Coordinates of C-alpha atoms in Angstrom, one line a residue:
M205 CA 2.9 -32.9 -5.9
T206 CA 2.4 -29.1 -6.1
D207 CA 3.0 -27.0 -9.2
L208 CA 6.4 -25.4 -8.9
A209 CA 6.8 -21.7 -9.4
L210 CA 10.3 -22.0 -10.7
G211 CA 9.8 -20.4 -14.1
P212 CA 8.2 -21.6 -17.3
S213 CA 6.4 -25.0 -17.1
W214 CA 9.0 -26.5 -19.5
L215 CA 11.6 -25.8 -16.8
D216 CA 9.5 -27.3 -14.0
P217 CA 11.1 -30.6 -13.0
D218 CA 7.7 -32.1 -12.1
Y219 CA 6.3 -31.2 -15.5
L220 CA 9.3 -32.4 -17.4
I221 CA 9.3 -35.8 -15.7
Q222 CA 5.5 -36.2 -16.0
T223 CA 5.6 -35.3 -19.7
F224 CA 8.8 -37.0 -20.9
G225 CA 9.6 -39.6 -18.3
L226 CA 13.0 -41.2 -17.9
I227 CA 14.0 -40.5 -21.5
G228 CA 13.5 -36.8 -20.9
I229 CA 15.5 -36.9 -17.7
L230 CA 18.5 -38.6 -19.5
T231 CA 18.3 -36.2 -22.4
I232 CA 18.4 -33.1 -20.1
V233 CA 21.3 -34.5 -18.1
F234 CA 23.2 -35.3 -21.3
A235 CA 22.5 -31.8 -22.7
E236 CA 23.4 -29.9 -19.5
S237 CA 26.6 -31.9 -19.1
G238 CA 28.3 -30.6 -22.3
L239 CA 26.1 -29.0 -24.9
L240 CA 26.2 -25.3 -25.3
I241 CA 22.4 -25.1 -25.4
G242 CA 22.0 -27.0 -22.1
F243 CA 23.3 -24.5 -19.6
F244 CA 19.8 -23.2 -18.7
L245 CA 18.3 -26.6 -17.9
P246 CA 17.3 -27.5 -14.3
G247 CA 19.8 -30.2 -13.5
D248 CA 20.0 -30.2 -9.7
S249 CA 16.3 -29.8 -9.0
L250 CA 15.5 -32.3 -11.8
L251 CA 17.7 -35.0 -10.3
F252 CA 16.4 -34.4 -6.8
T253 CA 12.8 -34.6 -8.0
T254 CA 13.7 -37.8 -10.0
G255 CA 14.9 -39.5 -6.9
L256 CA 11.8 -38.4 -4.9
L257 CA 9.4 -39.6 -7.6
V258 CA 11.2 -43.0 -7.9
T259 CA 10.6 -43.5 -4.2
T260 CA 7.0 -42.6 -4.3
G261 CA 6.3 -44.5 -7.6
K262 CA 4.8 -41.4 -9.3
Y263 CA 5.5 -41.1 -13.0
L264 CA 8.7 -43.2 -12.7
H265 CA 8.4 -47.0 -12.1
Q266 CA 12.0 -48.1 -12.8
P267 CA 14.2 -49.3 -10.0
L268 CA 16.3 -46.6 -8.3
W269 CA 19.6 -48.3 -9.0
L270 CA 18.8 -48.4 -12.8
V271 CA 17.8 -44.8 -12.8
C272 CA 21.0 -43.7 -11.0
L273 CA 23.1 -45.8 -13.4
L274 CA 21.5 -44.4 -16.5
V275 CA 21.8 -40.8 -15.2
V276 CA 25.5 -41.3 -14.5
I277 CA 26.0 -42.7 -18.0
A278 CA 24.1 -39.8 -19.6
A279 CA 26.3 -37.3 -17.6
I280 CA 29.5 -39.0 -18.6
L281 CA 28.5 -39.1 -22.3
G282 CA 27.5 -35.4 -22.2
D283 CA 30.9 -34.4 -20.8
Q284 CA 32.6 -36.6 -23.5
V285 CA 30.7 -34.7 -26.2
G286 CA 31.6 -31.4 -24.6
Y287 CA 35.3 -32.3 -24.4
L288 CA 35.5 -33.5 -28.0
F289 CA 33.7 -30.4 -29.1
G290 CA 36.2 -28.2 -27.2
R291 CA 39.2 -30.0 -28.8
K292 CA 37.7 -29.6 -32.3
V293 CA 36.5 -26.0 -31.9
G294 CA 39.5 -24.8 -29.9
P295 CA 40.2 -21.1 -29.3
S296 CA 37.5 -20.0 -31.8
L297 CA 35.0 -20.6 -29.0
F298 CA 36.3 -17.5 -27.2
K299 CA 35.7 -15.4 -30.3
R300 CA 32.1 -16.5 -30.9
P301 CA 29.7 -13.6 -30.7
D302 CA 26.9 -13.4 -28.1
S303 CA 23.4 -14.6 -28.9
R304 CA 20.2 -15.3 -27.1
L305 CA 21.4 -18.7 -26.0
F306 CA 25.2 -18.1 -25.9
K307 CA 27.0 -15.6 -23.7
Q308 CA 30.8 -15.1 -23.9
E309 CA 30.9 -14.4 -20.2
N310 CA 29.8 -18.0 -19.5
V311 CA 32.8 -19.4 -21.4
E312 CA 35.2 -17.0 -19.6
K313 CA 33.7 -17.9 -16.2
A314 CA 34.1 -21.6 -16.9
H315 CA 37.7 -21.0 -18.1
E316 CA 38.6 -19.1 -14.9
F317 CA 37.0 -22.0 -12.9
F318 CA 39.0 -24.5 -14.8
E319 CA 42.3 -22.6 -14.5
K320 CA 41.8 -22.2 -10.8
Y321 CA 41.0 -25.8 -9.9
G322 CA 42.6 -27.8 -12.7
P323 CA 41.4 -31.3 -13.3
K324 CA 39.3 -31.4 -10.1
S325 CA 37.2 -28.6 -11.6
L326 CA 35.4 -31.4 -13.6
V327 CA 34.1 -32.7 -10.3
L328 CA 33.4 -29.4 -8.5
A329 CA 31.8 -27.9 -11.6
R330 CA 29.1 -30.6 -11.6
F331 CA 27.5 -28.8 -8.6
V332 CA 27.6 -25.3 -10.2
P333 CA 24.9 -24.5 -12.8
I334 CA 26.1 -23.1 -16.1
V335 CA 29.8 -23.8 -15.2
R336 CA 29.2 -27.5 -15.4
T337 CA 28.0 -27.2 -19.0
F338 CA 31.1 -25.3 -20.2
T339 CA 33.9 -26.8 -18.1
P340 CA 34.3 -30.0 -20.2
I341 CA 34.4 -27.8 -23.3
I342 CA 37.1 -25.7 -21.7
A343 CA 39.0 -28.9 -20.8
G344 CA 38.9 -29.9 -24.5
V345 CA 40.0 -26.4 -25.5
S346 CA 42.9 -26.6 -23.1
Q347 CA 43.9 -30.0 -24.5
M348 CA 43.7 -31.8 -21.1
H349 CA 45.1 -35.3 -21.2
Y350 CA 42.3 -37.5 -22.2
R351 CA 42.8 -40.2 -19.6
T352 CA 42.9 -37.6 -16.8
F353 CA 39.7 -36.1 -18.2
V354 CA 37.9 -39.5 -18.3
I355 CA 38.8 -40.3 -14.7
F356 CA 37.6 -37.0 -13.3
N357 CA 34.6 -37.0 -15.6
V358 CA 33.4 -40.4 -14.2
V359 CA 34.0 -39.3 -10.6
G360 CA 32.1 -36.1 -11.1
A361 CA 29.2 -37.7 -13.0
T362 CA 28.8 -40.3 -10.3
L363 CA 28.9 -38.0 -7.3
W364 CA 26.5 -35.5 -9.0
G365 CA 24.2 -37.8 -11.0
A366 CA 23.8 -40.6 -8.5
G367 CA 24.4 -38.4 -5.4
V368 CA 21.7 -35.8 -6.0
T369 CA 19.2 -38.5 -7.2
L370 CA 19.8 -40.6 -4.1
L371 CA 19.4 -37.6 -1.9
G372 CA 16.0 -37.0 -3.4
A373 CA 15.1 -40.6 -2.9
S374 CA 16.2 -40.5 0.7
L375 CA 14.3 -37.4 1.6
G376 CA 11.3 -38.6 -0.5
K377 CA 10.5 -40.9 2.4
V378 CA 10.1 -37.9 4.8
E379 CA 6.6 -36.6 5.1
F380 CA 7.9 -33.0 5.7
V381 CA 9.5 -33.1 2.3
H382 CA 6.2 -33.9 0.6
A383 CA 4.4 -31.1 2.4
H384 CA 7.1 -28.5 1.5
I385 CA 8.4 -29.8 -1.9
E386 CA 8.2 -26.5 -3.7
S387 CA 10.2 -24.6 -1.0
I388 CA 12.8 -27.4 -0.9
L389 CA 13.3 -27.3 -4.7
I390 CA 13.6 -23.5 -4.6
L391 CA 16.2 -23.9 -1.9
I392 CA 18.1 -26.4 -4.0
V393 CA 18.2 -23.9 -6.9
L394 CA 19.4 -21.1 -4.6
I395 CA 22.1 -23.4 -3.1
S396 CA 23.2 -24.3 -6.6
V397 CA 23.6 -20.7 -7.6
L398 CA 25.3 -19.7 -4.3
P399 CA 28.9 -20.6 -5.5
I400 CA 28.4 -18.3 -8.5
A401 CA 27.2 -15.5 -6.4
I402 CA 30.1 -15.9 -3.9
E403 CA 32.6 -15.9 -6.7
Y404 CA 31.0 -12.8 -8.3
L405 CA 31.1 -10.9 -5.1
R406 CA 34.7 -12.0 -4.4
A407 CA 35.7 -10.8 -7.9
R408 CA 34.0 -7.4 -7.4
R409 CA 35.7 -7.0 -4.0
S410 CA 39.1 -7.9 -5.5
S411 CA 38.6 -5.5 -8.4
A412 CA 37.6 -2.7 -6.1
K413 CA 40.6 -3.4 -3.9
D414 CA 43.0 -3.3 -6.9
D415 CA 41.5 0.0 -8.0
G416 CA 41.9 1.5 -4.5
D417 CA 45.5 0.3 -4.3
G418 CA 46.3 1.8 -7.7
E419 CA 44.9 5.2 -6.7
G420 CA 46.7 5.1 -3.4
G421 CA 49.9 4.2 -5.1
D422 CA 49.6 7.1 -7.5
A423 CA 48.9 9.5 -4.7
G424 CA 51.9 8.2 -2.7
T425 CA 54.1 8.6 -5.7
G426 CA 52.9 12.1 -6.3
G427 CA 53.5 13.0 -2.6
A428 CA 56.9 11.5 -2.6
A429 CA 57.7 13.4 -5.8
G430 CA 56.4 16.6 -4.3
T431 CA 58.5 16.1 -1.1
G432 CA 61.6 15.4 -3.2
T433 CA 61.1 18.5 -5.2
G434 CA 60.6 20.6 -2.1
A435 CA 63.7 19.1 -0.6
A436 CA 65.6 19.9 -3.7
G437 CA 64.3 23.4 -3.7
G438 CA 65.3 23.9 -0.1
G439 CA 68.8 22.6 -0.8
G440 CA 69.1 25.0 -3.7
G441 CA 68.0 27.9 -1.6
R442 CA 70.6 27.1 1.1
K443 CA 73.4 26.9 -1.5
S444 CA 72.4 30.3 -3.0
R445 CA 72.5 31.9 0.5
R446 CA 76.0 30.5 1.1
R447 CA 77.2 31.8 -2.2
G448 CA 75.7 35.2 -1.4
R449 CA 77.6 35.4 2.0
H450 CA 80.9 34.5 0.3
A451 CA 80.3 37.2 -2.3
V452 CA 79.8 39.8 0.4
R453 CA 83.0 38.9 2.1

């Protein structure tokens, strides 16, 4: 397998799997699913590479069904920890200052995502980097009903954890994938970030539109006021002329 130019070697899925094996995969999935420090980890590309390597028998020699099961369990447990952390920490999370590993905007982004999609955000967020780390925490902060959280947590963990791994395993049998693995993993990263980019552009467009409407509204009000004043002035002038004619008579 080629060396991936996706950043530092410790973020390279191939390097991580070769160095830490299945234990490392499960630890990363667990951390990225609900720990504040796990938002920068390569979840999607890691799971895809895991499935591919299980199929080829390189570095990973466990059966595919066992790997998928353990990944799903790690994802579920990670979300559980994030949820319980959110319930305990509560609103103070939104007052935490920024640091090198923590940005307040990530919490706010996850909160907006959760408010927009409700419980199903736990499923959708699994496929959005950064957001998937903070969403279970926000669910805890929002005091989501625990049974509802568990149901959507299990569904999301299964679709993401097992789904992406099985996708990698399926494509791992294709020769084209082996020949272009670096490009494919970069494409997966770009696709993962795409929802965030779309949401960012949509927010900027909406903000610009609101600003434009506000300025147009002010101008309209000013124009209306000016017209009203002019009309009032014209009316006053006509009344003055009528009084003048009566005075002359």
